């Protein structure tokens, strides 16, 4: 029979007879074999059982104890771990109405461990018996309130099945016991058809046994009375079942002679068809209870020997010999005789065996090591094709066939041999089909197989049925024997040859060439691991040929070029298309790494460089499309697509121009030559020189390098002052001027800031490399150059003595190199230090006059007032209520960016302009602009999303973004990689989903967040509505958003003017954030927000109001002690009705008193500390017109999410899924994006996003629970088997898209946690929650300053380390170390964690411990954040560096 038939039969009975069915899930990635049956029954059956999915690794016994009803069923495949956990609870479960349906494959060992712990144990070996015994078990458990184990074989040769109707099942369960049931004596019908020795005994002499042994059941023996009573209950239920199904229900069955000298007791499949003289076989259907008298009944008095695959006679009773029963389908009479002989000569302790034991695989050794990075591709293959996958040149074959097995030549030979064998199989099938005497059912099976032989799924299932039919049939034919001999070729395989790019060096003569030219249906995956950055390091004498181009030239080969770290979706598509293609397929996969130790992050970056630069194009070539009249070639590289479109547009324009004026064709072409371009450059330079030579004052070139814009601002001001003194000024970045041009300049001023670990900023790195190369060659190229350098840095950024040389290193190096290359320093090096009283301005004021003196303009009198620098305040005021020139910028197709002023305004519309920083340097080297894209953030108050909105968000990510989206720390959605022409369509699609992006960023109130609280349904509705109310009350009123993005124009002639009643034309000084928390969970980190509302719930469970917290904020600037994080301060209590007005008045006080002159000190936290908390509170109360009530008591006990399943007060269910760092994406083994999309299609509740970047699938009704659980299990989203540290972690996006990032965060934190987890596991702390957060810069998006352990990026690979935050989110942490790399982080954490494991107090959290143990001082308020930083006592950083 098929596996499905027995499982389906038992699942049906379990579902129809039970109130609750608990279905145990197998180990991931497998799903329950019963699930499909339950899914179908939930739709078709009138009876509705409650389905509960028990995840693998969960405690099934606890789940069952919590779900005992009038009848509860448990279904599971046999697994030792499930049974081990189950047996611990069987003592409690044994007296409950419970049926455990356990499907076994071949081995009963695991399931037999349960036999002694339950009152009843049934065993079924056929499909029909599994059906009938399932009914019997249900009746027995429900009537007698006893647990019943029903073990059955999932596979059987017998496929006959007659099922009862649904309406009879429940009636059978509740029917009273039949009067004739042997509830009082054992004489009546108990043996009349029940034990196999009645009327249906094979040799007809059973009646004597029936009467002769009846008294044993009636109590006249040494049987245990309790066992006898249980057996009576079994017989009663069996008799009732017999009346229903009209089939005998026997505890034992016998076959063989009536007077045997040997009896073999079988525990397992009843498929022994061979007969041996003098030997009888007894099989068991009931294993517990078994009275000894009944067992003796099964052994005739004449017998001399008896085994249970088992034994010899001694005096009056047999001595039991145990043995192993294997596969008996091919047992002969000689095998039985050998068993008897073995028993006669073996010691009593010897183990006997009958049948073929299950094959046991032995671990292979000596196999070649497969690089771990290749798993990125092989896992996808295994995931897609599962049992169909065959790696033809798998290294696992080396042990048996030698190393030649991995070569393409050998692999191709194997494939050819396999196809020849399959052709022989097809021929045999066709021969058999021609046989006129062939059974019609077998004929139909063979015909179906011929039609579906190339279908991977159908050919496998049909092949199994064909083999079963041939083996069970008495039909004899040479073709049938050949089919059985070639049975392994019945399923269609997906055959793959995997190799390296070394195969491409001798394409014309290699096995790869033969595979391409063979025409065989084989797939070849060639992995190229050469990093893009090392592409020029190849041996020039060895030319690596383009495998893809070579294969495409054949015309009948499927070809694809893929990169799993660039486009996972494209890889899936290429693999599936290659598998479907009938012929050779060649897929070239990019996997760049230097060594196996190269981190995946480096592989990702190298891949992005190669794909963006066009070095590794992504494409697919499918010849079958060409035959269908479609385009065979598909270009999948977005960057190349864009450039190709531009080129084709230009080419089309030029073609039209040439056709209309042929005489200019040669000129157009010649203008593209390098010689012409160089001549034009020289002419331009000459004209410029002639122009500036006519001026009295010398020309001045000002060059700068700046990441954050500080150096650029200094340069712009310097240029304005130079022009006011009559100088001709040119401004540019360092990278914009080649050394050859610089050598012709006379006066040049350089201004550079410091990036990372003493590195030059991004727009100066190429210049520095070129300068260093010239210095290394000893050249003197700047003989005309007169220069001065001003450097900007932070002397405290690298506080350790060994790091001191990083301070202003780029400026110092530039000054020294210019002098070494022949330049003349006309003004001493200027050093701007962030630590000075006025920051870099202190050093700048000293340096600038020296420059004017050197240029001879120091005495020029300046009469005009110096123009004020344009600030964000000017931009906002002049924007026309956030319009600016955004509309015009969107229409500008010459660049992927918007104007700088517009990028400040688009933040108010929920949009940030970014570029891919992984490839920024490479694009600059190529002379193209950065790969600009935009981040879009959705405004979604309260973080609640409907399923249809989720589906639209998912679609927007695919159609307009990078294919992924992120759950942010503001509990909303964020898209990355949206290019400019997709901005407007994306926002329009978001609005169609009844969402928007207005005020998701910018100097306004941003997305209002609230606690998720899955268990308190009513309270969540109240705080959710409150959050929406506050958000809608504080939203900007400008119509610019609708005008720009939704094409809703203002009335013509400016008849309608915008007006901002709350914000005014200047809006707020800085961003403004509001959060609502519900104790005891502070999952929103309420004290990190400008305004926090802490829900106060009365004893009656009703929401009374909120404590109001103000002044929280995370942003800091490295080295600037005027900036610091601050935890909010509670100022009073308000009612829910007052809440939005309280938030409004707090915001208005901030609007009117915030620092608009310095954005770094513009947040509400600084306003409060400057004004004083009491003064600020009075201003708020003045605007309110009443005083706030005193704050009321509350308690927080955590700020992390409650993962797993929860049930709300309204009976609806909620599942909190772990989404690491909030990234919704598909990756091998974790297809969360697809899984959530499938859930959204059937979900009728909501999705709740958490401020910790996780997700609740909420408001699930009982009827939908099994389906949701099935999907969660299918896509592995129900897996919560993570360390407490990982579950409590959070990271911001950082590289590659965030323009402020100084170091990795989202891509790096999981890797760091991997290493810290090992330390925790060694200390026994794997499950302990420790809040760890990481950000790539000090702006604090992931709220690192409230974490117990935090890392804040300073430079690539270097972080601040902070300790001592409160576990409840109520206390700030403090800087422990200022510049650490990974080895230093691990070296610090290891002894600290080990000490915590040994010395912590009961209930003490890690942050509290670091303070008590003396590692760090507590931070009592934000202004004291820098006090006592660097550690305490022996742990102070200065003590270490000294």
Coordinates of C-alpha atoms in Angstrom, one line a residue, residues 115 162 460 508 663 688 982 1170 1273 1317 1434:
X115 CA 3.9 -0.7 26.4
X162 CA -13.4 -0.5 3.8
X460 CA 8.2 8.2 -8.4
X508 CA 37.2 22.8 -26.1
X663 CA 27.4 64.0 -43.5
X688 CA 40.9 78.6 -18.2
X982 CA 9.8 53.9 -8.8
X1170 CA 18.3 73.4 29.5
X1273 CA 5.9 24.7 10.5
X1317 CA 26.5 32.0 22.2
X1434 CA 40.6 47.6 38.0

